[in-house]
Coordinates of C-alpha atoms in Angstrom, one line a residue:
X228 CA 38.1 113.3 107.7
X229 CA 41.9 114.0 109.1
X230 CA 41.0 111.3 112.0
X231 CA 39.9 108.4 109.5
X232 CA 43.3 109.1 107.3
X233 CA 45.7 109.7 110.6
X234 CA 48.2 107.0 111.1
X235 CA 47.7 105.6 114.3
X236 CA 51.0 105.5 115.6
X237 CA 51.7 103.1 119.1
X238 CA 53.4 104.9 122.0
X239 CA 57.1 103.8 122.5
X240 CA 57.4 101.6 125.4
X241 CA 58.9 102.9 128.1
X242 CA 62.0 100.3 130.2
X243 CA 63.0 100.4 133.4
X244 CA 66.5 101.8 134.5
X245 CA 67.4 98.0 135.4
X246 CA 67.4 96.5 131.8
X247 CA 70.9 97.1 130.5
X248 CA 69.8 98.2 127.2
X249 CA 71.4 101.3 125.4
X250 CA 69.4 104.2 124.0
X251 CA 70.4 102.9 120.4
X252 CA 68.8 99.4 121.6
X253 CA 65.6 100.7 122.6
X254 CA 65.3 103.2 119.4
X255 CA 66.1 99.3 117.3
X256 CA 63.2 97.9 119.5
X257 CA 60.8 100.2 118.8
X258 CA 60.8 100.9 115.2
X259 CA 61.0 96.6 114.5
X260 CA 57.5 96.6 116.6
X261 CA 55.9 99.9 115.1
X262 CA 52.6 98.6 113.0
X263 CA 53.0 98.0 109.5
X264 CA 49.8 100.1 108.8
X265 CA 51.6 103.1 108.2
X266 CA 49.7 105.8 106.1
X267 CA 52.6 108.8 106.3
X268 CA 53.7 111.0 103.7
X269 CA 55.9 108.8 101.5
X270 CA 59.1 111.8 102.2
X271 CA 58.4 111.2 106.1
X272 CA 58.4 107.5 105.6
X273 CA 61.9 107.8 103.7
X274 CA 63.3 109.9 106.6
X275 CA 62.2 107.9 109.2
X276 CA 63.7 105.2 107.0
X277 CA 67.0 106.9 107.5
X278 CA 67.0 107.5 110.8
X279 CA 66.3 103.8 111.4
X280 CA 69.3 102.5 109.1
X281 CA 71.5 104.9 111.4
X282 CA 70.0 104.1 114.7
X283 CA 71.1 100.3 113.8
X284 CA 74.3 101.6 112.2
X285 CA 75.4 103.0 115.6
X286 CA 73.7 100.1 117.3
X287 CA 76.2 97.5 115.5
X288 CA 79.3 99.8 116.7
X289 CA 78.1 99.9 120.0
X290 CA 77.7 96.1 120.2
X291 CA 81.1 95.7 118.5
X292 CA 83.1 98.1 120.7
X293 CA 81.6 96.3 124.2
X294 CA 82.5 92.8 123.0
X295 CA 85.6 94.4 121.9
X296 CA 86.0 95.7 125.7
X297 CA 84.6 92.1 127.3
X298 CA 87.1 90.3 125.1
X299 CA 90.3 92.0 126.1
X300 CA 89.0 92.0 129.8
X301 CA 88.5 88.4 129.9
X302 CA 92.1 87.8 128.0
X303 CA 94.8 87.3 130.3
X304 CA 97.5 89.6 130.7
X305 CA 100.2 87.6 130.8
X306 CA 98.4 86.3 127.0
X307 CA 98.3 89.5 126.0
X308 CA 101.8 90.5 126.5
X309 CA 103.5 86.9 125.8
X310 CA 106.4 87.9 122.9
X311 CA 106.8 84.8 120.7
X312 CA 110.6 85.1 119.9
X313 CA 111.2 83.3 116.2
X314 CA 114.5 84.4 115.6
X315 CA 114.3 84.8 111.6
X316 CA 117.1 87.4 110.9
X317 CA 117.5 88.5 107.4
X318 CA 120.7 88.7 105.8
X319 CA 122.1 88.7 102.3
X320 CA 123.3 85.8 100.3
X321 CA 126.3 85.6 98.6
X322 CA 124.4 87.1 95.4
X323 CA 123.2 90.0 96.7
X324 CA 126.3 91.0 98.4
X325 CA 127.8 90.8 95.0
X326 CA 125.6 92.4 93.4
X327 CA 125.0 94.9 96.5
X328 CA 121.6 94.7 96.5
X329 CA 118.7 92.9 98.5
X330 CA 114.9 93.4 97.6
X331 CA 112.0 91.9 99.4
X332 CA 108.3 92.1 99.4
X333 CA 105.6 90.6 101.0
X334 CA 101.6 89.8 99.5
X335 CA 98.8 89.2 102.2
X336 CA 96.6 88.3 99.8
X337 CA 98.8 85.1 99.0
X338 CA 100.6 84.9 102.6
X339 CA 104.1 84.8 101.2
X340 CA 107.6 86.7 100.3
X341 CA 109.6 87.0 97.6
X342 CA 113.2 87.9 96.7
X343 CA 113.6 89.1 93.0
X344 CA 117.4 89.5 94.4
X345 CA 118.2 86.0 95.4
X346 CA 117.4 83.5 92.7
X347 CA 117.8 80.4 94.8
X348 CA 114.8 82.2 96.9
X349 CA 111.7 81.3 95.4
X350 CA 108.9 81.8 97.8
X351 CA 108.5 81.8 101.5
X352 CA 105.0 81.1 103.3
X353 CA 103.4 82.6 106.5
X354 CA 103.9 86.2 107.0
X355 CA 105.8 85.3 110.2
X356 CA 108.1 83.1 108.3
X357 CA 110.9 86.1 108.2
X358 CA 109.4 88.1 111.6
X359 CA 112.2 88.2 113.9
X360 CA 109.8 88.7 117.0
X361 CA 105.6 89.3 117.1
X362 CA 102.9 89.7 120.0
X363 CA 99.3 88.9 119.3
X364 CA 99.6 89.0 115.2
X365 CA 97.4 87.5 112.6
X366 CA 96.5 87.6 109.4
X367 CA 92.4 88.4 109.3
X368 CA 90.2 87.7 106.3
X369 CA 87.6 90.0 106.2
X370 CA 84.4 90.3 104.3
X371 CA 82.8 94.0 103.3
X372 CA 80.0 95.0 101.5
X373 CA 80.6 97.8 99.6
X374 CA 77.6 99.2 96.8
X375 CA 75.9 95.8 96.9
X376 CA 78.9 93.8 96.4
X377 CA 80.6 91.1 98.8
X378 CA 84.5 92.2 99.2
X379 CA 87.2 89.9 100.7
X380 CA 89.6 91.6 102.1
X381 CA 92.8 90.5 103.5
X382 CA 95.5 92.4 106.0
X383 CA 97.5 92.0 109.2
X384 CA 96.0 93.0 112.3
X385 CA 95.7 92.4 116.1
X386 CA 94.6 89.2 117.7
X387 CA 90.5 89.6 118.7
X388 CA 90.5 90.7 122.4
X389 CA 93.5 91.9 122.7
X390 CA 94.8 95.8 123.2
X391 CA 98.1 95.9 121.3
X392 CA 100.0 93.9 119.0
X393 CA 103.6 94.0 117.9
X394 CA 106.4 92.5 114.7
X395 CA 109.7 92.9 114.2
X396 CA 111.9 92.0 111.1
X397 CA 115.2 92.0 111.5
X398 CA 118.2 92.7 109.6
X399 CA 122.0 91.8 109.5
X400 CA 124.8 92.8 107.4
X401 CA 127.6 92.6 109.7
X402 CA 129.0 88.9 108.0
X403 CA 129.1 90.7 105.0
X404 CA 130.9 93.9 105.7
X405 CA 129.2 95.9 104.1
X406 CA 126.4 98.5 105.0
X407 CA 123.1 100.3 104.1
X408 CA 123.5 102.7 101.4
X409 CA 120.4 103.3 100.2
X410 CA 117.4 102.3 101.6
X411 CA 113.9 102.4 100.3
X412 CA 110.6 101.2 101.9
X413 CA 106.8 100.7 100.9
X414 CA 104.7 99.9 103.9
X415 CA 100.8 101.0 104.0
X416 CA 98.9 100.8 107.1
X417 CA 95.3 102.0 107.5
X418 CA 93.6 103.3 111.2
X419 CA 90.0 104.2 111.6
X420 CA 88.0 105.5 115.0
X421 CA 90.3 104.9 117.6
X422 CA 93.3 102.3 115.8
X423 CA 96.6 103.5 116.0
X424 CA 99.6 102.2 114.3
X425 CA 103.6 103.1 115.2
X426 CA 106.1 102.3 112.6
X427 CA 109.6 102.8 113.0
X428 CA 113.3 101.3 112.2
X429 CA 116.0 101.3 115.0
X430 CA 119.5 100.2 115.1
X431 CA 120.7 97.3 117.0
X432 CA 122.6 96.5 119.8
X433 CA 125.6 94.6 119.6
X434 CA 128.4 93.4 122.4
X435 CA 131.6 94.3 121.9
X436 CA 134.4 92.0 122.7
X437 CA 136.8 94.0 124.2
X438 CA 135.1 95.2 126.9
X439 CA 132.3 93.4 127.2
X440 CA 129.9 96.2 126.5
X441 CA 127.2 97.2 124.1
X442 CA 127.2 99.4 121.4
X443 CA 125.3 100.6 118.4
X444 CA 125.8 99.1 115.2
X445 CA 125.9 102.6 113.4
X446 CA 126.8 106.2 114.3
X447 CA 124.2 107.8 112.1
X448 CA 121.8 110.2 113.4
X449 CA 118.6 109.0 114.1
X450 CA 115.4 111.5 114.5
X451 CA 114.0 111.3 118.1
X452 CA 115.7 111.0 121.3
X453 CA 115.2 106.6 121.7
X454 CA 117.2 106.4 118.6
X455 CA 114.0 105.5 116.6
X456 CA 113.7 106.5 112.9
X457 CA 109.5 106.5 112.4
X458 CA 108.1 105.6 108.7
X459 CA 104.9 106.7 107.8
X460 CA 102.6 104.9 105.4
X461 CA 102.6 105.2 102.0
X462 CA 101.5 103.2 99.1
X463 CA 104.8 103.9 97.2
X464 CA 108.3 103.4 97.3
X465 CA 110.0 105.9 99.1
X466 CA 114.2 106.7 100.3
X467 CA 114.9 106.6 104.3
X468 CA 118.3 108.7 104.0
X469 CA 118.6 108.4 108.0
X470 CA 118.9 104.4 107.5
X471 CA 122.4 104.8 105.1
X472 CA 125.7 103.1 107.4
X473 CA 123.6 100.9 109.2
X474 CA 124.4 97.1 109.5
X475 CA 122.3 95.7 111.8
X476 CA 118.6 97.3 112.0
X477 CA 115.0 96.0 112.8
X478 CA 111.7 97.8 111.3
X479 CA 109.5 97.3 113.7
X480 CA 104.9 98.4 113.8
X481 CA 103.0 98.8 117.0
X482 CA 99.6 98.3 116.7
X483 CA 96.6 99.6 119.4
X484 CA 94.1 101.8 120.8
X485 CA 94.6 105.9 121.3
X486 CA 92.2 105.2 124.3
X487 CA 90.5 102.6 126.1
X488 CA 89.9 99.0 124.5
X489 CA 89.1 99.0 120.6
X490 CA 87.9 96.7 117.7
X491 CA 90.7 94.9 116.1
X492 CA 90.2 95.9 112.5
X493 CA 90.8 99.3 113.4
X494 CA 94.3 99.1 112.8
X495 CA 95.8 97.1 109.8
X496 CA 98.6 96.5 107.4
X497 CA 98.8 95.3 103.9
X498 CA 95.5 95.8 103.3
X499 CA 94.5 93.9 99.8
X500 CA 91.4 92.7 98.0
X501 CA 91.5 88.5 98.2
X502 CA 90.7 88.8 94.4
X503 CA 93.2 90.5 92.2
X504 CA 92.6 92.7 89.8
X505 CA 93.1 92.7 86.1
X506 CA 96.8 93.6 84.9
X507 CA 97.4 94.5 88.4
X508 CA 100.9 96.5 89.2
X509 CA 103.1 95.0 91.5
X510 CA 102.5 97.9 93.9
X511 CA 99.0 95.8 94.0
X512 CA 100.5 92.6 94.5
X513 CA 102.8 92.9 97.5
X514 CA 101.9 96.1 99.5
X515 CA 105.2 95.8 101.3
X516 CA 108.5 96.0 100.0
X517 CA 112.1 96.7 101.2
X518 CA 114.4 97.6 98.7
X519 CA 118.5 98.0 100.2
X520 CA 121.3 99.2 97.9
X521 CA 124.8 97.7 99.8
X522 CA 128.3 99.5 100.2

């Protein structure tokens, strides 16, 4: 009687060492060509279940960490590490340095800036359209299902196939005379599995007419031995006291891989959902946001 109701069950084929397949691969093979006549207990059927949505859940980031690897091998180096020098410095407008105060803010989901502070500003497009300097940047559209629904997603992130990624804004206040007194900054970034992300404002170099030299533009203190103030992310505004009596100043994000070669998504900033939401704030609406109080 136990024969006649046993699930015949077909032996998993075995591969020789010369196909390049992984062990998540064959596991994939096997359980897509197991017979459909399966007469199991309905909770062994269910775990088996599971065990096959994970085997094809580590599958996919398998696959997507070696195409990640075979891109960035077959991407030049000299591509990789090409610096695209736009020279977009930011400085204030005779408003703002009356009114000692600049604000702006930037929405991925819209690709543009705004300056509440300078009303003959309106709108600029393209998220490099005020980036002093970038290598390998773009802004990636992205589409996940989360519970059964389709999100679009929207952020900046590296170039496919490529290990790093850099952008720089820069600042200048020296025309003005006047100098960072407060300084407040909102800039998010999200990492997962092996995406890294460096953030960090530094003063700038200047030369010096009368003796042909180079200086700093400032003389405050700055917390690590390169003169490099790092930010951390945070989804709300928040004071950078090390930043006050500065006048010329970049903020500047690294993005890469702790180790080896990694998928691109794994490091991003400005993360928003293309579709915005329903009396959204504007901590929703433009993720990033500098906000300078002038003396």
């Amino acid at each position: 009687m136990e024969s006649c109701c046993a699930a015949v069950m077909p032996e998993e084929p075995s591969y020789s060492l010369e196909e390049p397949m992984t062990v998540a691969s064959r596991r994939k093979k096997y359980l897509i060509n197991r017979s459909k006549s399966d007469r199991r207990p309905s909770m062994v059927r269910e775990w088996d279940g599971s065990v096959h949505r994970r085997t094809l859940s580590l599958y996919a980031k398998v696959s997507e960490k070696q195409r990640a690897a075979t891109a960035a091998a077959e991407t030049p180096m000299a591509a990789q590490n090409a610096f695209h020098l736009l020279n977009n410095v930011i400085t204030p407008t005779d408003e703002e340095a009356a009114a000692r105060k600049m604000e702006i803010k930037y929405s991925a989901r819209t690709d543009e800036y705004r300056r509440p502070t300078n009303p003959n500003f309106r709108k600029e497009q393209g998220w490099n359209s005020l980036v002093f300097a970038e290598r390998n940047m773009e802004l990636v559209t992205e589409h996940r299902q989360m519970a059964e629904i389709d999100n679009v997603m929207v952020y900046l992130s590296r170039n496919p196939g490529t290990n790093s990624s850099y952008i720089q804004w820069k600042f200048d206040l020296s025309e003005t005379g006047l100098r960072v007194d407060k300084f407040g900054l909102r800039f998010p970034y999200d990492t997962s599995e092996d995406g890294h992300v460096r953030v960090y404002l530094k003063p700038d170099l200047y030369e010096d007419d009368e003796d042909g030299g180079y200086c700093s533009s400032t003389t405050a203190t700055t917390t690590d031995g390169q003169g490099h103030v790092p930010v951390f992310s945070s989804p709300v505004l928040h004071q950078i006291p090390e930043v006050q009596g500065w006048s010329r100043f970049s903020l500047v994000a690294e993005l890469s891989c702790k180790r080896g070669a990694c998928v691109f998504h794994h490091s991003q900033l400005f993360l928003q959902q293309r579709t915005p939401g329903i009396f959204e704030k504007d901590v929703k609406k433009y993720p990033f946001k500098v906000d300078i109080s002038l003396a």
